[in-house]
Coordinates of C-alpha atoms in Angstrom, one line a residue:
M10 CA 0.0 0.0 0.0
T11 CA 1.4 3.4 -1.0
S12 CA 1.9 5.6 2.0
T13 CA 2.9 8.9 3.2
P14 CA 4.2 9.8 6.7
A15 CA 1.4 10.4 9.1
P16 CA 1.5 11.0 12.8
R17 CA -0.1 8.3 14.9
V18 CA -2.5 10.0 17.3
S19 CA -3.4 8.1 20.5
L20 CA -7.0 7.5 21.5
R21 CA -6.6 9.9 24.4
Q22 CA -5.3 12.7 22.2
F23 CA -8.0 12.1 19.7
W24 CA -10.7 12.5 22.4
A25 CA -9.0 15.6 23.8
D26 CA -8.9 17.3 20.3
L27 CA -12.6 16.7 19.7
P28 CA -15.1 19.6 20.2
P29 CA -17.8 19.2 22.8
A30 CA -20.4 18.2 20.3
G31 CA -18.2 15.3 19.0
R32 CA -17.7 14.1 22.5
W33 CA -21.4 14.0 23.2
L34 CA -22.1 12.0 20.0
L35 CA -19.3 9.5 20.7
S36 CA -20.2 9.1 24.4
T37 CA -23.7 8.0 23.7
V38 CA -23.3 5.9 20.6
A39 CA -22.9 2.5 22.3
V40 CA -26.1 3.1 24.3
Q41 CA -28.0 4.2 21.2
T42 CA -27.2 1.0 19.3
L43 CA -27.7 -1.5 22.2
G44 CA -31.3 -1.8 21.1
R45 CA -30.3 -2.5 17.5
G46 CA -28.2 -5.4 18.7
L47 CA -31.1 -6.9 20.6
T48 CA -32.9 -7.4 17.3
L49 CA -30.4 -7.4 14.4
P50 CA -29.4 -11.2 14.6
F51 CA -33.0 -12.4 15.2
T52 CA -35.3 -10.5 12.9
V53 CA -35.3 -13.2 10.2
I54 CA -35.5 -15.9 12.9
Y55 CA -38.4 -14.1 14.5
M56 CA -40.4 -13.9 11.3
H57 CA -39.7 -17.4 10.1
E58 CA -39.6 -19.6 13.3
V59 CA -42.0 -17.7 15.5
R60 CA -44.5 -16.0 13.1
G61 CA -44.4 -18.7 10.5
I62 CA -43.3 -16.6 7.6
S63 CA -41.4 -18.4 4.9
L64 CA -37.7 -17.6 4.4
D65 CA -38.2 -16.1 0.9
L66 CA -41.0 -13.9 2.1
A67 CA -39.0 -12.9 5.1
G68 CA -36.3 -11.9 2.8
V69 CA -38.7 -9.8 0.7
L70 CA -40.0 -8.1 3.8
M71 CA -36.5 -7.3 5.1
A72 CA -36.0 -5.7 1.7
V73 CA -38.8 -3.2 2.4
I74 CA -36.5 -1.4 4.8
A75 CA -34.1 -0.7 2.0
V76 CA -36.8 0.1 -0.6
V77 CA -38.3 2.8 1.7
A78 CA -34.8 4.1 2.6
L79 CA -33.8 4.3 -1.0
I80 CA -37.0 6.3 -1.8
V81 CA -36.4 8.8 1.0
T82 CA -32.6 9.1 0.7
A83 CA -32.5 11.8 -2.0
P84 CA -35.0 14.1 -0.4
G85 CA -33.4 13.3 2.9
G86 CA -30.0 14.5 1.7
A87 CA -31.3 17.6 0.2
L88 CA -33.3 18.5 3.3
T89 CA -30.2 17.9 5.4
D90 CA -28.3 20.5 3.4
R91 CA -31.3 22.8 3.7
W92 CA -32.7 22.3 7.3
G93 CA -29.7 20.8 9.0
A94 CA -28.7 17.4 10.3
R95 CA -30.1 17.7 13.7
R96 CA -33.7 18.2 12.6
M97 CA -33.5 15.3 10.2
L98 CA -32.0 13.1 12.8
L99 CA -34.9 13.8 15.2
I100 CA -37.4 12.7 12.4
A101 CA -35.3 9.6 11.7
T102 CA -35.0 8.3 15.3
T103 CA -38.6 8.9 16.0
S104 CA -39.5 6.8 13.0
Q105 CA -37.2 4.0 14.2
L106 CA -39.0 4.0 17.6
V107 CA -42.4 3.7 16.0
G108 CA -41.2 1.0 13.7
C109 CA -39.8 -1.2 16.5
V110 CA -43.0 -0.9 18.6
I111 CA -45.0 -2.2 15.6
L112 CA -42.6 -5.1 15.0
A113 CA -42.9 -6.0 18.6
F114 CA -46.5 -7.0 18.2
A115 CA -46.5 -7.9 14.5
T116 CA -48.0 -11.2 13.5
T117 CA -48.8 -10.9 9.9
P118 CA -46.6 -10.0 6.8
W119 CA -48.5 -6.7 6.4
A120 CA -47.8 -5.7 10.0
F121 CA -44.1 -6.5 9.5
A122 CA -44.1 -4.4 6.2
L123 CA -45.5 -1.4 8.1
G124 CA -43.0 -1.6 10.8
F125 CA -40.1 -2.0 8.3
C126 CA -41.4 1.1 6.4
F127 CA -40.9 3.2 9.5
I128 CA -37.4 1.6 10.0
G129 CA -36.6 2.3 6.4
L130 CA -37.6 5.9 6.8
N131 CA -34.9 6.1 9.6
F132 CA -32.3 4.4 7.6
G133 CA -32.8 6.5 4.5
I134 CA -32.6 9.9 6.4
S135 CA -30.1 9.1 9.2
W136 CA -27.2 8.0 6.9
P137 CA -26.7 11.4 5.1
A138 CA -27.8 13.4 8.2
F139 CA -25.4 11.7 10.7
N140 CA -22.5 11.5 8.3
A141 CA -22.9 15.1 7.4
L142 CA -23.0 15.9 11.1
I143 CA -19.8 14.1 11.8
A144 CA -18.1 15.7 8.8
T145 CA -18.9 19.2 10.0
I146 CA -17.3 18.4 13.4
V147 CA -14.0 17.1 12.3
S148 CA -11.8 17.3 9.2
G149 CA -8.6 15.9 7.8
E150 CA -7.1 12.7 9.3
A151 CA -9.2 13.1 12.4
R152 CA -12.3 12.6 10.2
Q153 CA -11.2 9.1 9.2
Q154 CA -10.4 8.3 12.8
Y155 CA -13.8 9.6 14.0
F156 CA -15.6 7.4 11.5
G157 CA -13.6 4.4 12.7
V158 CA -14.1 5.0 16.4
N159 CA -17.7 5.7 15.9
F160 CA -18.0 2.4 14.1
A161 CA -16.3 0.6 16.9
L162 CA -18.7 2.0 19.5
V163 CA -21.7 1.2 17.2
N164 CA -20.6 -2.4 17.3
L165 CA -20.0 -2.4 21.0
G166 CA -23.6 -1.5 21.5
I167 CA -24.8 -3.9 18.8
G168 CA -22.6 -6.7 20.2
L169 CA -23.8 -6.3 23.8
G170 CA -27.3 -6.1 22.5
G171 CA -26.7 -9.3 20.6
V172 CA -25.5 -11.1 23.7
I173 CA -28.5 -10.0 25.7
G174 CA -30.9 -10.8 22.8
G175 CA -29.3 -14.3 22.5
V176 CA -30.0 -15.0 26.1
F177 CA -33.7 -13.8 26.1
A178 CA -34.8 -14.7 22.5
D179 CA -36.6 -18.1 22.6
V180 CA -38.4 -19.4 19.5
D181 CA -40.8 -21.2 21.9
N182 CA -41.7 -18.0 23.7
P183 CA -43.0 -15.3 21.2
M184 CA -43.2 -12.8 24.1
S185 CA -39.4 -12.8 24.4
F186 CA -39.1 -11.3 20.9
T187 CA -41.8 -8.7 21.8
W188 CA -39.6 -7.5 24.6
I189 CA -36.4 -7.3 22.7
F190 CA -38.1 -5.2 20.0
L191 CA -39.6 -2.9 22.7
G192 CA -36.0 -2.6 24.1
D193 CA -34.9 -1.5 20.6
A194 CA -37.6 1.1 20.6
A195 CA -36.6 2.4 24.0
S196 CA -33.0 2.8 23.0
M197 CA -34.1 5.6 20.5
L198 CA -35.0 7.8 23.5
V199 CA -31.3 8.3 24.0
P200 CA -30.5 10.1 20.7
I201 CA -33.8 12.0 20.8
G202 CA -32.9 13.2 24.3
L203 CA -29.4 14.1 23.1
L204 CA -30.7 16.1 20.2
L205 CA -33.3 17.9 22.2
G206 CA -30.9 18.5 25.2
P207 CA -27.2 19.0 24.9
L208 CA -27.1 19.3 21.2
R209 CA -30.3 21.4 20.8
H210 CA -28.3 24.5 19.4
V211 CA -26.4 22.3 16.9
H212 CA -27.8 22.3 13.4
G213 CA -24.9 20.8 11.3
R214 CA -25.5 22.9 8.2
S215 CA -23.1 24.8 6.0
E216 CA -24.2 27.8 3.9
R217 CA -23.7 27.9 0.2
P218 CA -20.7 29.9 -0.9
S219 CA -21.7 33.5 -1.5
D220 CA -20.3 33.6 -5.1
E221 CA -22.3 30.5 -6.2
D222 CA -25.5 31.1 -8.1
A223 CA -28.5 29.5 -6.2
G224 CA -29.5 27.7 -9.4
D225 CA -26.0 26.4 -10.2
E226 CA -26.0 22.9 -11.7
P227 CA -23.3 21.4 -9.5
G228 CA -25.7 21.4 -6.6
T229 CA -28.1 18.9 -8.3
Y230 CA -28.1 15.2 -8.0
A231 CA -27.7 14.8 -11.7
A232 CA -24.5 16.9 -11.7
I233 CA -23.1 14.9 -8.8
L234 CA -23.8 11.6 -10.4
R235 CA -22.1 12.7 -13.7
Q236 CA -18.8 12.6 -11.8
P237 CA -16.9 9.4 -12.6
A238 CA -15.5 9.1 -9.1
V239 CA -18.9 9.2 -7.6
L240 CA -20.3 6.5 -9.9
W241 CA -17.3 4.2 -9.2
L242 CA -17.6 4.8 -5.4
S243 CA -21.3 4.2 -5.6
A244 CA -20.8 0.9 -7.4
L245 CA -18.2 -0.1 -4.9
T246 CA -20.5 0.7 -2.0
F247 CA -23.4 -1.3 -3.5
L248 CA -21.3 -4.4 -4.0
A249 CA -19.8 -4.1 -0.6
V250 CA -23.3 -4.0 1.0
F251 CA -24.5 -6.9 -1.2
V252 CA -21.7 -9.2 -0.3
G253 CA -21.2 -7.8 3.2
Y254 CA -23.8 -6.1 5.4
G255 CA -26.8 -7.2 3.6
Q256 CA -25.9 -10.8 3.8
M257 CA -24.6 -10.6 7.4
E258 CA -28.0 -9.4 8.5
A259 CA -30.1 -11.8 6.4
G260 CA -28.0 -14.4 4.6
F261 CA -25.7 -15.2 7.5
P262 CA -28.4 -16.0 10.3
A263 CA -30.4 -18.0 7.7
F264 CA -27.4 -20.0 6.5
A265 CA -26.2 -20.6 10.1
R266 CA -29.6 -21.9 11.1
Q267 CA -30.6 -23.9 8.0
V268 CA -27.2 -25.1 6.6
S269 CA -24.7 -24.9 9.5
E270 CA -27.5 -25.9 11.9
V271 CA -26.3 -24.0 14.9
S272 CA -28.4 -22.7 17.7
T273 CA -29.7 -19.0 18.1
S274 CA -27.3 -18.7 21.1
V275 CA -24.4 -19.5 18.8
I276 CA -25.6 -16.9 16.4
G277 CA -25.9 -14.3 19.1
F278 CA -22.4 -15.2 20.3
A279 CA -21.0 -14.9 16.8
F280 CA -22.3 -11.3 16.7
A281 CA -20.6 -10.8 20.0
V282 CA -17.3 -12.1 18.6
N283 CA -17.8 -9.6 15.8
T284 CA -18.1 -6.8 18.3
V285 CA -15.0 -7.9 20.3
V286 CA -12.8 -7.9 17.2
I287 CA -14.0 -4.5 16.1
V288 CA -13.9 -2.9 19.6
T289 CA -10.4 -4.2 20.4
L290 CA -8.8 -3.7 17.0
Q291 CA -10.5 -0.7 15.4
F292 CA -8.2 1.9 16.7
W293 CA -5.1 -0.3 16.2
V294 CA -6.3 -0.6 12.6
L295 CA -6.8 3.0 12.2
R296 CA -3.3 3.7 13.4
R297 CA -1.9 1.2 10.8
I298 CA -3.8 2.4 7.8
S299 CA -3.2 6.1 8.5
G300 CA -1.4 7.5 5.5
H301 CA -2.1 4.6 3.3
R302 CA -4.2 4.7 0.2
R303 CA -7.8 4.0 1.2
T304 CA -8.4 1.9 -1.9
R305 CA -5.5 -0.4 -1.1
V306 CA -6.9 -0.8 2.4
L307 CA -10.1 -2.0 0.8
L308 CA -8.1 -4.7 -1.1
V309 CA -6.9 -6.1 2.1
M310 CA -10.5 -6.1 3.4
L311 CA -11.6 -8.1 0.4
V312 CA -9.1 -10.9 1.1
L313 CA -10.4 -11.1 4.6
W314 CA -14.1 -11.2 3.5
S315 CA -13.5 -13.8 0.8
T316 CA -11.8 -16.1 3.4
A317 CA -14.6 -15.4 5.9
W318 CA -17.4 -16.6 3.4
L319 CA -15.4 -19.7 2.5
A320 CA -15.0 -20.5 6.1
L321 CA -18.8 -20.2 6.6
G322 CA -19.4 -22.3 3.5
L323 CA -17.3 -25.1 4.9
T324 CA -19.6 -25.4 7.9
G325 CA -22.3 -26.8 5.7
L326 CA -20.1 -29.9 5.3
V327 CA -20.3 -30.6 9.1
P328 CA -23.7 -29.3 10.2
A329 CA -24.8 -29.3 13.9
T330 CA -21.2 -30.1 15.1
V331 CA -18.6 -28.3 17.2
A332 CA -16.7 -27.7 14.0
A333 CA -19.7 -25.9 12.5
T334 CA -19.9 -23.7 15.6
V335 CA -16.2 -22.9 15.3
G336 CA -16.6 -22.1 11.6
V337 CA -19.4 -19.6 12.3
L338 CA -17.3 -17.9 14.9
V339 CA -14.3 -17.8 12.5
F340 CA -16.5 -16.2 9.9
H341 CA -17.5 -13.3 12.1
S342 CA -13.9 -12.8 13.4
L343 CA -12.5 -12.4 9.8
F344 CA -15.5 -10.4 8.7
A345 CA -15.2 -8.0 11.6
L346 CA -11.5 -7.4 10.9
G347 CA -12.5 -6.5 7.3
E348 CA -15.2 -4.1 8.7
T349 CA -12.5 -2.2 10.6
M350 CA -11.0 -1.3 7.3
L351 CA -14.2 -0.6 5.3
Q352 CA -15.9 1.8 7.7
P353 CA -13.2 4.5 8.1
T354 CA -12.5 4.5 4.3
I355 CA -15.6 4.8 2.2
P356 CA -17.3 7.5 4.4
A357 CA -14.0 9.4 4.5
I358 CA -13.7 9.3 0.8
T359 CA -17.2 10.5 0.4
N360 CA -16.9 13.4 2.7
D361 CA -13.5 14.4 1.6
M362 CA -14.8 14.5 -1.9
A363 CA -17.9 16.5 -1.0
P364 CA -18.2 20.4 -0.9
D365 CA -19.3 21.5 2.6
H366 CA -22.7 22.8 1.5
L367 CA -23.5 19.6 -0.5
R368 CA -22.4 17.1 2.1
G369 CA -25.9 15.9 2.7
R370 CA -26.5 15.2 -1.0
Y371 CA -23.1 13.3 -1.5
N372 CA -23.8 11.2 1.6
A373 CA -27.3 10.6 0.2
V374 CA -25.9 9.3 -3.0
N375 CA -23.7 6.9 -1.1
S376 CA -26.6 5.9 1.1
G377 CA -28.6 5.2 -1.9
A378 CA -26.0 2.7 -3.1
F379 CA -26.0 1.2 0.3
Q380 CA -29.7 0.8 0.4
A381 CA -29.8 -0.7 -3.1
G382 CA -27.4 -3.4 -1.9
T383 CA -29.6 -4.2 1.1
I384 CA -32.7 -4.4 -1.1
L385 CA -31.1 -7.2 -3.3
A386 CA -29.2 -9.0 -0.7
P387 CA -32.0 -10.5 1.5
I388 CA -34.1 -11.4 -1.6
V389 CA -31.2 -13.3 -3.2
A390 CA -30.3 -15.0 0.1
G391 CA -33.8 -16.0 0.9
F392 CA -34.3 -17.5 -2.6
L393 CA -31.0 -19.4 -2.7
L394 CA -31.2 -20.8 0.9
R395 CA -34.9 -21.7 0.6
H396 CA -34.0 -23.8 -2.4
Q397 CA -31.0 -25.5 -0.6
L398 CA -28.4 -23.7 -2.8
G399 CA -26.0 -22.9 0.0
S400 CA -22.9 -23.5 -2.1
V401 CA -24.2 -21.3 -4.9
F402 CA -24.8 -18.6 -2.2
I403 CA -21.2 -18.8 -0.8
G404 CA -19.7 -18.9 -4.4
M405 CA -21.7 -15.8 -5.4
L406 CA -20.3 -13.8 -2.4
V407 CA -16.7 -14.8 -3.2
V408 CA -17.1 -13.8 -6.8
G409 CA -18.5 -10.5 -5.6
C410 CA -15.5 -9.9 -3.5
V411 CA -13.3 -10.5 -6.5
A412 CA -15.3 -8.0 -8.6
M413 CA -14.9 -5.4 -5.9
V414 CA -11.1 -5.5 -6.4
G415 CA -11.6 -4.2 -9.9
L416 CA -13.9 -1.4 -8.7
A417 CA -11.5 -0.3 -6.0
L418 CA -8.6 0.0 -8.5
A419 CA -10.8 1.8 -10.9
L420 CA -11.9 4.3 -8.2
E421 CA -8.2 4.8 -7.2
R422 CA -7.5 6.2 -10.7
R423 CA -10.3 8.7 -10.5
I424 CA -9.8 10.4 -7.1
S425 CA -7.1 12.7 -5.9
P426 CA -4.3 11.5 -3.5
A427 CA -5.8 13.7 -0.8
V428 CA -9.3 12.1 -1.1
N429 CA -7.6 8.7 -1.1
G430 CA -5.9 9.5 2.2
V431 CA -2.4 10.2 1.1
G432 CA -2.4 13.9 0.3
P433 CA -1.5 16.8 2.6
A434 CA -3.4 16.5 5.8
A435 CA -6.1 19.0 6.5
G436 CA -5.8 21.2 9.5
P437 CA -7.5 20.5 12.8
P438 CA -11.2 21.1 13.1
E439 CA -12.0 24.8 13.5
P440 CA -13.7 25.9 16.7
V441 CA -17.5 25.7 16.7
G442 CA -19.0 28.8 15.0
A443 CA -15.8 29.8 13.2
T444 CA -16.9 29.5 9.6
E445 CA -20.7 30.5 9.5
A446 CA -23.1 32.8 11.1
A447 CA -25.6 31.1 13.3
P448 CA -29.3 31.8 13.1
S449 CA -30.9 33.3 16.2
G450 CA -30.6 30.8 19.1
Q451 CA -28.4 28.3 17.2
V452 CA -24.7 27.4 17.4
P453 CA -23.4 25.9 14.2
L454 CA -20.9 23.2 13.7
A455 CA -17.8 24.4 11.8

């Protein structure tokens, strides 16, 4: 990996350099995502084994989240640029709360579809809004570190939630699933309280440059999508989600139950292993990849992911055995190590590429690619696994990883060294309020 000299900042120094708003966000991330961990590993199992919904229909229903998210992503990004990230995040988290309450008591496909619509609304809005909020807080190398540390804390919350969910979730006791979904809903009260309390004066919005015509074409989605670098990055994000997160949420639990034949507690523990790897290694990885080309870091990730899916595939040869259990845990260990390389890179590339006043739209484009991957992933997984095509499922994912190698190298040729993480480092984040005038009663993020 091509590199340039870069100072290795300690975690303590990173925290000390953050503005107060950044510290508030990071200090509550794990609590916010605890509820997500309660339900993430068990949603497909809940629909299929508790409510009697077939695997392929469950896959289609899971895709509703991404369909709705894809529909609202573009307007969500534009409104983030116009209204500010804080207002949009309040709408998003409230929608997530409502959706989880509906799922807690859902017994029919239509009820699940309604709940997933609200959750999709959250996903579609929160991605561009939250990433834009982070990008206005920090800049330069600190931005990549922030995305990585935030991701580690997200996984800490999800992992702890997965362990708790694995203890309480019981397919013979439907009420146990009702309680974990209500727990997911309750966790949304944390970000809502944060946005209405300590961060109530933060809007996370940048004004358009004074010399830019309000009707200038570069501010439109069409103009953004005409940039080759944006198209290659979007394709890379789509495929990363299809072979990665989309399958981890839907394909992995189904494969582990139907092909590997491991218990729900093993699946919950596998997500916990995922968390331990990310939480313990994320900052170490951040220090090692600092100054290296982000596209080359992605190549290392793809080697890890390919190996992980092959390890999971081998468990199908020894179902319901200790070896299958070990294989499932090895899968999540390798997959998690790859995640520590993915999460700091693609968001950093996106936000280093984006002008400040269009950050919401650029993140929305990347979010749209993400949602498209999550639409297709559960549908394909449900179809293949319902028809006992586990080997085809694994082979497809490995081929997808190989295809991503070509996409990463193509993207590398179309972005500047600075966007790829090897250019001159940007300066430290400016103090809050340094670059834009605040509306009455509001303190902006610089």
